[in-house]
XYZ file of C-alpha atoms in Angstrom:
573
model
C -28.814 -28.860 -25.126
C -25.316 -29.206 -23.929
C -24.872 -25.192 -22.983
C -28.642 -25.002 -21.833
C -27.591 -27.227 -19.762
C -24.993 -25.682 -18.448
C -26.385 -22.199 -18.174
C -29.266 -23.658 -15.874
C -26.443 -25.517 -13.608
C -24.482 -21.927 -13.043
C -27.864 -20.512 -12.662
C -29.723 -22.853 -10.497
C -25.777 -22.504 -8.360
C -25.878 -18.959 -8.028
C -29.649 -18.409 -7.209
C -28.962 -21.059 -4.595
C -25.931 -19.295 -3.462
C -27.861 -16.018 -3.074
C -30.690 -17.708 -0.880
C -28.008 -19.154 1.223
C -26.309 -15.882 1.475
C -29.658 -13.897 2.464
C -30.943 -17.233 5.041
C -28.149 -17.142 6.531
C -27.730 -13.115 7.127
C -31.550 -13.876 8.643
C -29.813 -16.614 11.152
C -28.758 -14.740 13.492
C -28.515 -16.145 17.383
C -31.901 -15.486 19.217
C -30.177 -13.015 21.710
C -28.654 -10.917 19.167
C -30.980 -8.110 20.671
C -28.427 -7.885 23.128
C -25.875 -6.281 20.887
C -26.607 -2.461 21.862
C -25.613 -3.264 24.936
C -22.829 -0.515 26.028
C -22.662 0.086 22.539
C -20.401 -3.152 21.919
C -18.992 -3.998 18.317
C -18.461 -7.028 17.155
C -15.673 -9.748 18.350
C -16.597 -7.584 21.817
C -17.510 -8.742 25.172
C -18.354 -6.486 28.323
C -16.923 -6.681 31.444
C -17.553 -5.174 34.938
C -14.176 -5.033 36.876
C -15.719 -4.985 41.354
C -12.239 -4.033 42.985
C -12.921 -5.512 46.740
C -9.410 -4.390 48.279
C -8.982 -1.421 50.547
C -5.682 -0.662 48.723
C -4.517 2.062 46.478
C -5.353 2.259 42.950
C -4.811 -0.613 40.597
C -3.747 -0.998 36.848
C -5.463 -3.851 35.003
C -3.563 -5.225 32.043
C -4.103 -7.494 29.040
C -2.274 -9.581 26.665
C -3.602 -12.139 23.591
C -2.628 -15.477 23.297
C -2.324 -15.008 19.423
C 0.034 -12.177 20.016
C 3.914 -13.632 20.542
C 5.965 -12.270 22.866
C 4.159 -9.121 23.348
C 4.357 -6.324 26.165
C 1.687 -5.837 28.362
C -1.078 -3.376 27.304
C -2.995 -1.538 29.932
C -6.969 -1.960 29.774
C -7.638 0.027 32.836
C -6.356 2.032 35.829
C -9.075 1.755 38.776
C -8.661 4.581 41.810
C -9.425 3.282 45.293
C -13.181 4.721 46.256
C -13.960 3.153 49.291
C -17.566 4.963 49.415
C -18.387 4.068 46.098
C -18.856 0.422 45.039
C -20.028 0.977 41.528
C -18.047 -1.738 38.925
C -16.093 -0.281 36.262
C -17.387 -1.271 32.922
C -14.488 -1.576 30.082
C -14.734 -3.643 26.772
C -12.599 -6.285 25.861
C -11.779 -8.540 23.086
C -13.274 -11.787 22.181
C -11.574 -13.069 18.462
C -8.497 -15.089 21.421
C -8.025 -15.896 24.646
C -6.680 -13.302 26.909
C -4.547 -13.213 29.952
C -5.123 -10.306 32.444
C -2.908 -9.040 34.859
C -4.269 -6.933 38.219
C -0.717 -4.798 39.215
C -0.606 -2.638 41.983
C -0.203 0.655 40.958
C 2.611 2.239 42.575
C 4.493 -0.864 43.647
C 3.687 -2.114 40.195
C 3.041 -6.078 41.969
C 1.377 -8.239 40.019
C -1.339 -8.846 42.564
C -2.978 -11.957 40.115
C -3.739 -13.035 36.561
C -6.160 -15.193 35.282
C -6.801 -16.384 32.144
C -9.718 -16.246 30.013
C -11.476 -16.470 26.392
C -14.629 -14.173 26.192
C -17.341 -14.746 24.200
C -18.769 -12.171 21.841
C -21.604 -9.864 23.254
C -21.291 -11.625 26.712
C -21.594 -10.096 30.188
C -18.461 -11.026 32.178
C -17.554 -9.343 35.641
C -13.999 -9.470 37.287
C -13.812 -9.808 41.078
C -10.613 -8.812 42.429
C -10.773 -9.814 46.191
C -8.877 -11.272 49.077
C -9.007 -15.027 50.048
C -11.198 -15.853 52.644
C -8.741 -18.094 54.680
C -5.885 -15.510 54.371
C -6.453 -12.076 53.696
C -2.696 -11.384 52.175
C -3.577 -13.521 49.236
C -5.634 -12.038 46.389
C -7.615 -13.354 43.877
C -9.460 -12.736 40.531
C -12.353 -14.721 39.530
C -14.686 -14.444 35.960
C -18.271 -14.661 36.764
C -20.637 -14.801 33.698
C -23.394 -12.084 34.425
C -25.258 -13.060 30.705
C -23.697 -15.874 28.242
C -22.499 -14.577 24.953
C -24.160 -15.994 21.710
C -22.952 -18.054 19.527
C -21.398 -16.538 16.304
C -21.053 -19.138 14.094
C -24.467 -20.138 13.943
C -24.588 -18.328 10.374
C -21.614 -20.737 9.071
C -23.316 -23.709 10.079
C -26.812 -22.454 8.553
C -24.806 -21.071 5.293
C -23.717 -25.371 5.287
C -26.912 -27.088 5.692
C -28.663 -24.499 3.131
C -25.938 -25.081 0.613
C -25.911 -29.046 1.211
C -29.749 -28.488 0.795
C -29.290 -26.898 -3.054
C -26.875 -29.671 -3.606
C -28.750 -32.706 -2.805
C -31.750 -31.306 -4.582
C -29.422 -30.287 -7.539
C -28.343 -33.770 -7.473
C -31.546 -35.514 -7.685
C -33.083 -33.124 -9.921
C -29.728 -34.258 -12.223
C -30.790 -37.532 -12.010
C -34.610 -37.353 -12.259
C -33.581 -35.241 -15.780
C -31.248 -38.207 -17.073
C -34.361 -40.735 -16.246
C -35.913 -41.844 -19.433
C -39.567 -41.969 -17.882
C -38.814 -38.155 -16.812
C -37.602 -36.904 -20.443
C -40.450 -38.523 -22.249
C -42.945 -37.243 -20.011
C -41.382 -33.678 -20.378
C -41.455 -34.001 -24.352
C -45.234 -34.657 -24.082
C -45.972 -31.701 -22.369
C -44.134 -29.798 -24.439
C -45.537 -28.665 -27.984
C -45.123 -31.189 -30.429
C -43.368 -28.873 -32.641
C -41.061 -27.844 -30.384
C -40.456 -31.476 -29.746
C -39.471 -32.234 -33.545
C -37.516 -29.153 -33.681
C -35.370 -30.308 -30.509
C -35.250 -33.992 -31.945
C -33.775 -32.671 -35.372
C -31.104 -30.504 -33.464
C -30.022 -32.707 -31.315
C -29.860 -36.329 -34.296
C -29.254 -34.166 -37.158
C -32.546 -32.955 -39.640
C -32.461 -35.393 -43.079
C -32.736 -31.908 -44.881
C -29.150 -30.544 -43.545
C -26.689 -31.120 -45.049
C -24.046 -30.934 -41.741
C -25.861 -33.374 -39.667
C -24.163 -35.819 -37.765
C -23.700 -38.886 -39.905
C -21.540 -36.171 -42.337
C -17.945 -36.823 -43.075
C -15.733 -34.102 -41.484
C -11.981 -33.184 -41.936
C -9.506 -35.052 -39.461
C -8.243 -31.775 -38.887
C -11.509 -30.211 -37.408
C -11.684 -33.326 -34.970
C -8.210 -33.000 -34.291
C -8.349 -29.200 -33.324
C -11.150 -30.052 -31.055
C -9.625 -32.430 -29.083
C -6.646 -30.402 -28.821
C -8.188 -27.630 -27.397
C -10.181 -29.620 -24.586
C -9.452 -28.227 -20.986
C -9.220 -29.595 -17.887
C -11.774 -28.747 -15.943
C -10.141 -29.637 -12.841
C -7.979 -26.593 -13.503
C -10.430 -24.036 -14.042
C -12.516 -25.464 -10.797
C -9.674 -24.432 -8.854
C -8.450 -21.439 -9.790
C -12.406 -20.709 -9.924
C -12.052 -22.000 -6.366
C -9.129 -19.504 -5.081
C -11.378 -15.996 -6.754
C -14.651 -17.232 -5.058
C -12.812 -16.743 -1.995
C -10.631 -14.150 -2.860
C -14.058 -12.067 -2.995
C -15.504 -13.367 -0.213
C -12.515 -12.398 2.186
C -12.090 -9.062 -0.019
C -15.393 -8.064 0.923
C -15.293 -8.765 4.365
C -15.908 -12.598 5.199
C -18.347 -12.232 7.506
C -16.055 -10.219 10.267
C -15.083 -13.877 11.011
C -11.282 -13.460 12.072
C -10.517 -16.704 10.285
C -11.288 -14.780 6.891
C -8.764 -12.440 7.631
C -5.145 -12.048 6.892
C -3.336 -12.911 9.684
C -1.476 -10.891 11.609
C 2.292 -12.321 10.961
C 3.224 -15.316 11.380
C 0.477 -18.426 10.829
C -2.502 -19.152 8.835
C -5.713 -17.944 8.518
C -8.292 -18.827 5.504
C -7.612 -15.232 4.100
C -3.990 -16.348 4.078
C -4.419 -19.553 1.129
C -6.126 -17.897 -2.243
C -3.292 -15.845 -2.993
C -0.430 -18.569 -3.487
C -3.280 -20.922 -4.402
C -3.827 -18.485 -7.308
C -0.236 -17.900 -7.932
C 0.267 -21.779 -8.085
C -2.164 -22.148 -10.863
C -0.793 -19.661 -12.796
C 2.037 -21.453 -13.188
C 0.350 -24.810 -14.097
C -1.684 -22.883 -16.587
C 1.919 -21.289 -18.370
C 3.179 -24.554 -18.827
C -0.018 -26.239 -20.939
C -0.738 -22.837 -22.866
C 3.038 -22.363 -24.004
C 3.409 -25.963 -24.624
C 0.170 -26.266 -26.625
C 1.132 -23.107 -28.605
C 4.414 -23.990 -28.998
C 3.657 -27.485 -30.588
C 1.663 -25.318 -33.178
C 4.706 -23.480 -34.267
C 4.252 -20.318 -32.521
C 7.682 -18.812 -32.447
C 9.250 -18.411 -29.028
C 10.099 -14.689 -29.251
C 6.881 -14.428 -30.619
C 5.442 -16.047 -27.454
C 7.905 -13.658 -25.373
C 6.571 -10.092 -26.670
C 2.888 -11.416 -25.771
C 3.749 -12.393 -22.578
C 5.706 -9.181 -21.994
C 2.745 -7.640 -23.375
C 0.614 -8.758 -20.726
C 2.222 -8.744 -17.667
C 3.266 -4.739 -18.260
C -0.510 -4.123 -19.299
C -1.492 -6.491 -15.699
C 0.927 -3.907 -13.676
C -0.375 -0.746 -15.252
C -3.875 -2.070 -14.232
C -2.874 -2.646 -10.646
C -0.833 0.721 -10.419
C -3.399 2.884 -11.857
C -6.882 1.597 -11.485
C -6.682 -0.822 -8.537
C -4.386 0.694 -5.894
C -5.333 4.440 -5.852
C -8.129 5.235 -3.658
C -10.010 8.256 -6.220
C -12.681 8.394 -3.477
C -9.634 10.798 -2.157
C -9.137 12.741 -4.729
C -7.502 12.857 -8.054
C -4.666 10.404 -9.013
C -1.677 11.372 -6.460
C 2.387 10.440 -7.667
C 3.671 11.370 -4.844
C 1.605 8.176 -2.175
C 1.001 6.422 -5.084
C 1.210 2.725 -3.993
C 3.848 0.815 -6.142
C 3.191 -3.030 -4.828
C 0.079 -4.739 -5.360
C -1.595 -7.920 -6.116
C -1.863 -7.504 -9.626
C 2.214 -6.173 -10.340
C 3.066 -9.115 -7.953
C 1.017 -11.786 -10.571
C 2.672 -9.574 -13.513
C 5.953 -10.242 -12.595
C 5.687 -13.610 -11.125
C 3.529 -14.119 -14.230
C 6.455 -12.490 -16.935
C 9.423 -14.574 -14.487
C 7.979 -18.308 -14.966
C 6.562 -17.575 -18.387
C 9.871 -16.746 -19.094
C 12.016 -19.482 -18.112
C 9.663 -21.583 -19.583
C 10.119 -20.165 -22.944
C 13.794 -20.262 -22.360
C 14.648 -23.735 -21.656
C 11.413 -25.482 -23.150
C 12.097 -28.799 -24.954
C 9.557 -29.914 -27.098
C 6.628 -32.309 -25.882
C 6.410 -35.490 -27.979
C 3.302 -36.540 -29.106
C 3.524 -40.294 -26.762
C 4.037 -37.675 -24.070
C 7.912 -39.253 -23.025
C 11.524 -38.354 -23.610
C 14.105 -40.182 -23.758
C 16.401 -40.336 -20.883
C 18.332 -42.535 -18.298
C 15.441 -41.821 -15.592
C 12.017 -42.165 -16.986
C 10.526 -41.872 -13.863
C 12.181 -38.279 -13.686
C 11.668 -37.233 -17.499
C 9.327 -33.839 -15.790
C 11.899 -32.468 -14.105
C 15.922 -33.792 -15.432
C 15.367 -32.194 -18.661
C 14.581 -28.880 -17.445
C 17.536 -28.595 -14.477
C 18.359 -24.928 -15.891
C 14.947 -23.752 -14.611
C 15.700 -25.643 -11.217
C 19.346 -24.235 -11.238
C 18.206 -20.461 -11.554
C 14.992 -20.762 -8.752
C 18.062 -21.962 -6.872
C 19.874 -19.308 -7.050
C 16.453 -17.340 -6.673
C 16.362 -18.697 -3.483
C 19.648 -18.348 -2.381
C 19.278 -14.755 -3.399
C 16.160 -14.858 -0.975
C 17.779 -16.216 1.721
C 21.337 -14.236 1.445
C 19.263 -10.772 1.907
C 16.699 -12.130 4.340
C 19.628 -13.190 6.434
C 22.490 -11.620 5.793
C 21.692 -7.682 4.717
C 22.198 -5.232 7.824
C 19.552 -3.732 8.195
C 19.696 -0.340 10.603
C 18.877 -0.421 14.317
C 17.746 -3.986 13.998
C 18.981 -7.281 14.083
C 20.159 -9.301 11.716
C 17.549 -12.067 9.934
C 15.086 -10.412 11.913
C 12.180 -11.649 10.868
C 9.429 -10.543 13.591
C 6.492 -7.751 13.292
C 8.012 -5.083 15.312
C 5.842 -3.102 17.374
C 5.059 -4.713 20.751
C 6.144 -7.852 19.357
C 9.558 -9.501 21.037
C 8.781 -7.452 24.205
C 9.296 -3.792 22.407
C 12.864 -4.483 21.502
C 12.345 -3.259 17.866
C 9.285 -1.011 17.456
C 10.500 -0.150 13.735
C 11.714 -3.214 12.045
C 8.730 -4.499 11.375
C 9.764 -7.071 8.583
C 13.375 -6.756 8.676
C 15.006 -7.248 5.150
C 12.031 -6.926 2.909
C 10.959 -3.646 4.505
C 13.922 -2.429 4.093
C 14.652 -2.618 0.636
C 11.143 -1.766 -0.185
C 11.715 1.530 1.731
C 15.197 2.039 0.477
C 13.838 1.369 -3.050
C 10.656 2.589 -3.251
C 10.632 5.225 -0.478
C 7.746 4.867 2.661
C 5.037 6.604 0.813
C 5.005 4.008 -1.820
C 4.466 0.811 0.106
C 0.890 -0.282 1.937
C 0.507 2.121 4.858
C -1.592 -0.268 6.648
C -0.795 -4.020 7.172
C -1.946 -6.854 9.349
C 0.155 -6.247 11.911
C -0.763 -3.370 13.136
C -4.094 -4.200 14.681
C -2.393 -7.051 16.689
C 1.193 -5.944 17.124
C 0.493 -2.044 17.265
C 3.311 -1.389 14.320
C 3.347 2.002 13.112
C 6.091 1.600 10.100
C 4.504 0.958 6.501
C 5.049 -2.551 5.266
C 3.932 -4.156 1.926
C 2.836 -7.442 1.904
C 3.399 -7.277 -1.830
C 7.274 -5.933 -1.541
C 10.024 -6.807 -3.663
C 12.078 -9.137 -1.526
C 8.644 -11.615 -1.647
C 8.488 -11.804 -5.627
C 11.393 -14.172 -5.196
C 9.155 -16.498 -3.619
C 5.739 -16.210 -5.180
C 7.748 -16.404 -8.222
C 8.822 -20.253 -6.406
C 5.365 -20.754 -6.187
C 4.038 -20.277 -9.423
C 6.916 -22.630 -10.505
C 5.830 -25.031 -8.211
C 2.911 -25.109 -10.287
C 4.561 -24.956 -13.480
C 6.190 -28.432 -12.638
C 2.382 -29.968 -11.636
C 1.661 -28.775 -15.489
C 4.159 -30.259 -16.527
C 3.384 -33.812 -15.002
C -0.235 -33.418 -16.964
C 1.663 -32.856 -20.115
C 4.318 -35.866 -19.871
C 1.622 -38.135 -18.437
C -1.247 -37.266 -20.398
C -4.321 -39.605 -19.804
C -2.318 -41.523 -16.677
C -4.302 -40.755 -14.312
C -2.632 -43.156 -11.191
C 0.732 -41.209 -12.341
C -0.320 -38.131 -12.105
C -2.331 -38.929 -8.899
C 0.776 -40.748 -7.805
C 3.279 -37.702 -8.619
C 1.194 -34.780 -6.909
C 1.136 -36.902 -3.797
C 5.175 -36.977 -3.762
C 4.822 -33.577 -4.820
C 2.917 -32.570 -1.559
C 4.972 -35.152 0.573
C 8.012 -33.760 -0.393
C 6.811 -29.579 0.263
C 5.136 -30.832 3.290
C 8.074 -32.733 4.472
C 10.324 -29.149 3.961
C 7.707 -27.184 5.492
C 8.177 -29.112 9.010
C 11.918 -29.069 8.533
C 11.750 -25.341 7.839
C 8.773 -24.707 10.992
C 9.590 -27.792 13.159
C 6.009 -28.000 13.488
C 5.242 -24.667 15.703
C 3.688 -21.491 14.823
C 6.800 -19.531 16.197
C 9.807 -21.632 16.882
C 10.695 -22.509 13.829
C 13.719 -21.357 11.679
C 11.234 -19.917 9.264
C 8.212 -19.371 9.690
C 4.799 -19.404 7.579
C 4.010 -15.966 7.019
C 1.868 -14.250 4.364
C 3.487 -10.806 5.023
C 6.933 -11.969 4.222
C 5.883 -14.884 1.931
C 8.542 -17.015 3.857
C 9.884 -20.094 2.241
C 8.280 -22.279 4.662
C 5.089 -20.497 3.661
C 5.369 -21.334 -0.083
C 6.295 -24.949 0.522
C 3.255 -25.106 2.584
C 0.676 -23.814 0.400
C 2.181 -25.782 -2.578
C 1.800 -28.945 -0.224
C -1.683 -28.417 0.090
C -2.354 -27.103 -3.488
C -1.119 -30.400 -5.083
C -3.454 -32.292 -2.308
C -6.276 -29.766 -3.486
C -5.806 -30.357 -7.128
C -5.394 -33.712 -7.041
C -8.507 -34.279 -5.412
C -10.484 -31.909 -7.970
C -9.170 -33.812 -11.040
C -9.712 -37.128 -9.461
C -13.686 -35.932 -9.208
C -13.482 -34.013 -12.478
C -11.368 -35.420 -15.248
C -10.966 -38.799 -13.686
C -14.336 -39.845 -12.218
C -16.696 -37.337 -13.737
C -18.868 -37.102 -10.700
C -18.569 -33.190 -10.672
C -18.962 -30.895 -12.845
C -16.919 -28.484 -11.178
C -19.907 -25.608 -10.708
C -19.780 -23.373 -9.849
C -16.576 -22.766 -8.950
C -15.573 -24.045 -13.157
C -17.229 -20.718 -14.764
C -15.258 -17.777 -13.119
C -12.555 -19.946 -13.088
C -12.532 -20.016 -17.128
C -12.102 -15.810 -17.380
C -9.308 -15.366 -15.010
C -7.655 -12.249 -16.266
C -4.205 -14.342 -16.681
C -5.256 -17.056 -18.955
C -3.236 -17.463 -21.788
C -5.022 -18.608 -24.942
């Protein structure tokens, strides 16, 4: 009854989730009939520039708030036709707000600016004009010809529909555990049926393995040994639903996609999230394999094993595009999620296996700092991601890179006013290139809708291992505090709060709280220190809050996030 149970929870989730998916495609703005207009695209608004001055021709230019330190790009040059007073019609980004510059354009005089967030499908006109009082001064003003809709009608639909299927869910749950409710349901049902579901579920007199039977301590003992925590497979369950969602598109939202350097975007928090698990997984497999006698080099050629079979997969099957054509060696895309999990994977597993001490059975070690008995006996694990990061830092900062500057860590392209159009990334393009040659590495990152970049740069490059590989250690020590406090729930609550204190705590050091300004900054593309420390910050917050409802309270089940969570292609049995 248990797994029927179950199965109608996932199912009664996931027809639920496909309603909400096709009600909410279906609620779509009322004026969303205005879309063909001027053939616009989506995240696009329309404007009508009215140029009022008898002067010569003007260049209009724009710039986006979300883009830092960017030159100028031109939207439009308008020629002087004094006969004429048709409006140009241009079409113009909506995702930011926009500054736009009217220059004159042989002088090249910045005759005004105003600034101005569009909305999507709206009909906006510019009127560039002279000041009544004074004719010398000029002016631009936005007038709203037609208001744009409102694009995020389908999020808020998606939420009510889904809180909808969960309240209904919920009372259905507790209609089902009413007595009144199951006895009425038995009657229905055929009384046969009804005796054969009593016998399974108290045990028939005739069996001889019913319930009241004796049974080995050892087959209780192996079952409680191999109990999981749900809490764990809820969240990494958690970081693949969205991984898919944002893989296949997210809505066009711009929130569900990877930003463009440096900040943080939805798109931006599965990855590490994932990575992070990983780790906390390593340490309760290996331990729990480890305490039944599985030898450690034994351990070492199955994770070796794995992680080159994970990299093949990601070399050969994921990152070609055979749409294209046959299997090509010579653009054949090294990096990639899955070889960047395979090695972070093979690193912590690793170290782990190297420097593992034994788990007692009371869960505690003896040492001079109790409080610290997850983390003192393992300081060779904490002395090499050290020197990890050192390494990190020492090339990041220190390795000359050609025709740019040193610790450059910017996007290149338009980005610090055009001063260096080709070192998009800095350090960690370079050794990718230098290593892996420019045909190898992603041909098309984030930054090049934004920032304009035209050099290849890998998200997934060598120089950022270092740090995922931080990450999933990160969550190696969070396994670690469910192993040596086992069934203490207000320590382990209590120790992934410091945990996310302390990361968060780095993170402003490392950012001083700006977007930009900070020695480091969070960035996906690089996977920046600061960015790590981040995400770990809010991964312990996340998974502390999922085991407190899950293993601790019991008041979720953890669908249906729990069941792809359980056949994640890295768990290690």
């Amino acid at each position: 009854m248990v797994a029927l149970d179950c199965r109608g929870c996932s199912a009664a989730y996931l027809g639920g989730a496909l309603i909400a998916l096709l009600l909410s495609g279906l609620a779509q703005p009322h004026d969303i009939s205005r879309r063909p207009l001027w053939n616009l695209k989506m995240d696009q608004a329309l404007l009508r520039i009215h140029n009022e001055l008898l002067i010569d021709n003007l260049s209009i230019y724009w710039v986006s708030d979300y883009c830092y330190e960017c030159l100028q790009q031109e939207l439009i040059s308008i020629q002087m036709n004094r006969t004429s007073k048709e409006a140009h019609i241009v079409a113009i980004d909506t995702q930011h707000a926009l500054t736009l510059m009217v220059n004159h354009f042989k002088k090249g005089k910045e005759l005004c600016r105003i600034h101005y967030h569009f909305g999507e499908y709206g009909n906006y006109s510019l009127r560039i004009r002279h000041l009544q009082s004074n004719i010398t001064n000029i002016t631009c003003d936005i007038i709203i010809n037609q208001s744009h809709i409102n694009s995020y009608l389908p999020i808020l639909f998606a939420f009510l529909i889904y809180m909808a299927i969960f309240i209904i869910l919920m009372i259905g749950q507790i209609c089902i555990n009413t007595e009144q409710v199951r006895n009425w349901f038995f009657k229905k049902m055929d009384p046969r049926e009804t005796d054969r579901l009593i016998n399974s579920e108290l045990g028939s007199p005739s069996r001889t393995d019913s319930i009241g039977g004796e049974f080995p301590v050892g087959v209780w003992n192996t079952a409680s040994s191999l109990q999981r925590l749900r809490s764990l497979d809820t969240f990494r369950g958690l970081a693949l639903t969205i991984m898919v969602f944002v893989n296949y598109g997210g809505g066009k939202y711009w929130f569900f996609k990877h930003q463009s350097w440096n900040g943080l975007t939805i798109a931006d928090l599965v990855f590490p999230w994932f990575v992070f698990i990983m780790g906390t997984s390593v340490s309760l497999s290996l331990s729990a394999m480890l305490r039944r006698g599985c030898s450690k080099w034994q351990l070492l050629g199955k994770v070796l094993w794995r992680s080159l079979l994970l990299f093949l997969i990601g070399l050969i099957v994921v990152n070609p595009n055979y749409c294209l054509g046959p299997l090509s060696l010579d653009n054949l895309r090294i990096p990639g999620v899955l070889q960047r999990l395979a090695c972070t994977y093979f690193v912590v597993a690793a170290l782990e296996l190297l420097f593992a001490k034994p788990t007692p059975e009371n869960s505690t070690l003896e040492t001079s700092y109790p409080a610290l008995q997850d983390i003192l006996p393992y300081w060779p694990q904490w002395l090499f991601m050290l020197a990890l990061e050192g390494l990190w830092l020492g090339l990041t900062f220190l390795l000359s890179v050609p025709g740019c500057p040193k610790g450059y860590l910017g996007p290149g392209g338009i980005g610090s006013l055009g001063k260096f159009p080709n070192c998009t990334g800095g350090a960690a393009a370079y050794i990718d290139h230098l290593l892996l040659g420019g045909k190898h590495i992603y041909q098309h990152p984030s930054s090049n809708v934004l920032y304009l970049t035209t050099v290849p740069f890998d998200p997934e490059g060598i120089l950022g291992t270092i740090n995922s590989v931080l990450m999933a250690f990160l969550g190696l020590q969070g396994g670690k505090i469910l192993l040596f406090y086992k069934d203490q729930h207000k320590q382990i609550i209590l120790r992934f709060c410091v945990w996310s204190i302390i990361m968060g705590v780095i993170s402003m050091m490392l950012t001083k709280c700006s977007k930009e300004a900070g020695l480091i900054p969070v960035n996906k593309n690089l996977w920046s220190i600061s960015y790590v420390t981040t995400l770990s910050s809010f991964a312990f917050i996340l998974l502390l809050l999922i085991y407190y409802l899950i293993d601790v309270k019991k008041v979720w089940s953890g669908a249906p996030f729990f069941y792809p969570g359980m056949n994640s292609i890295l768990e290690l049995k």
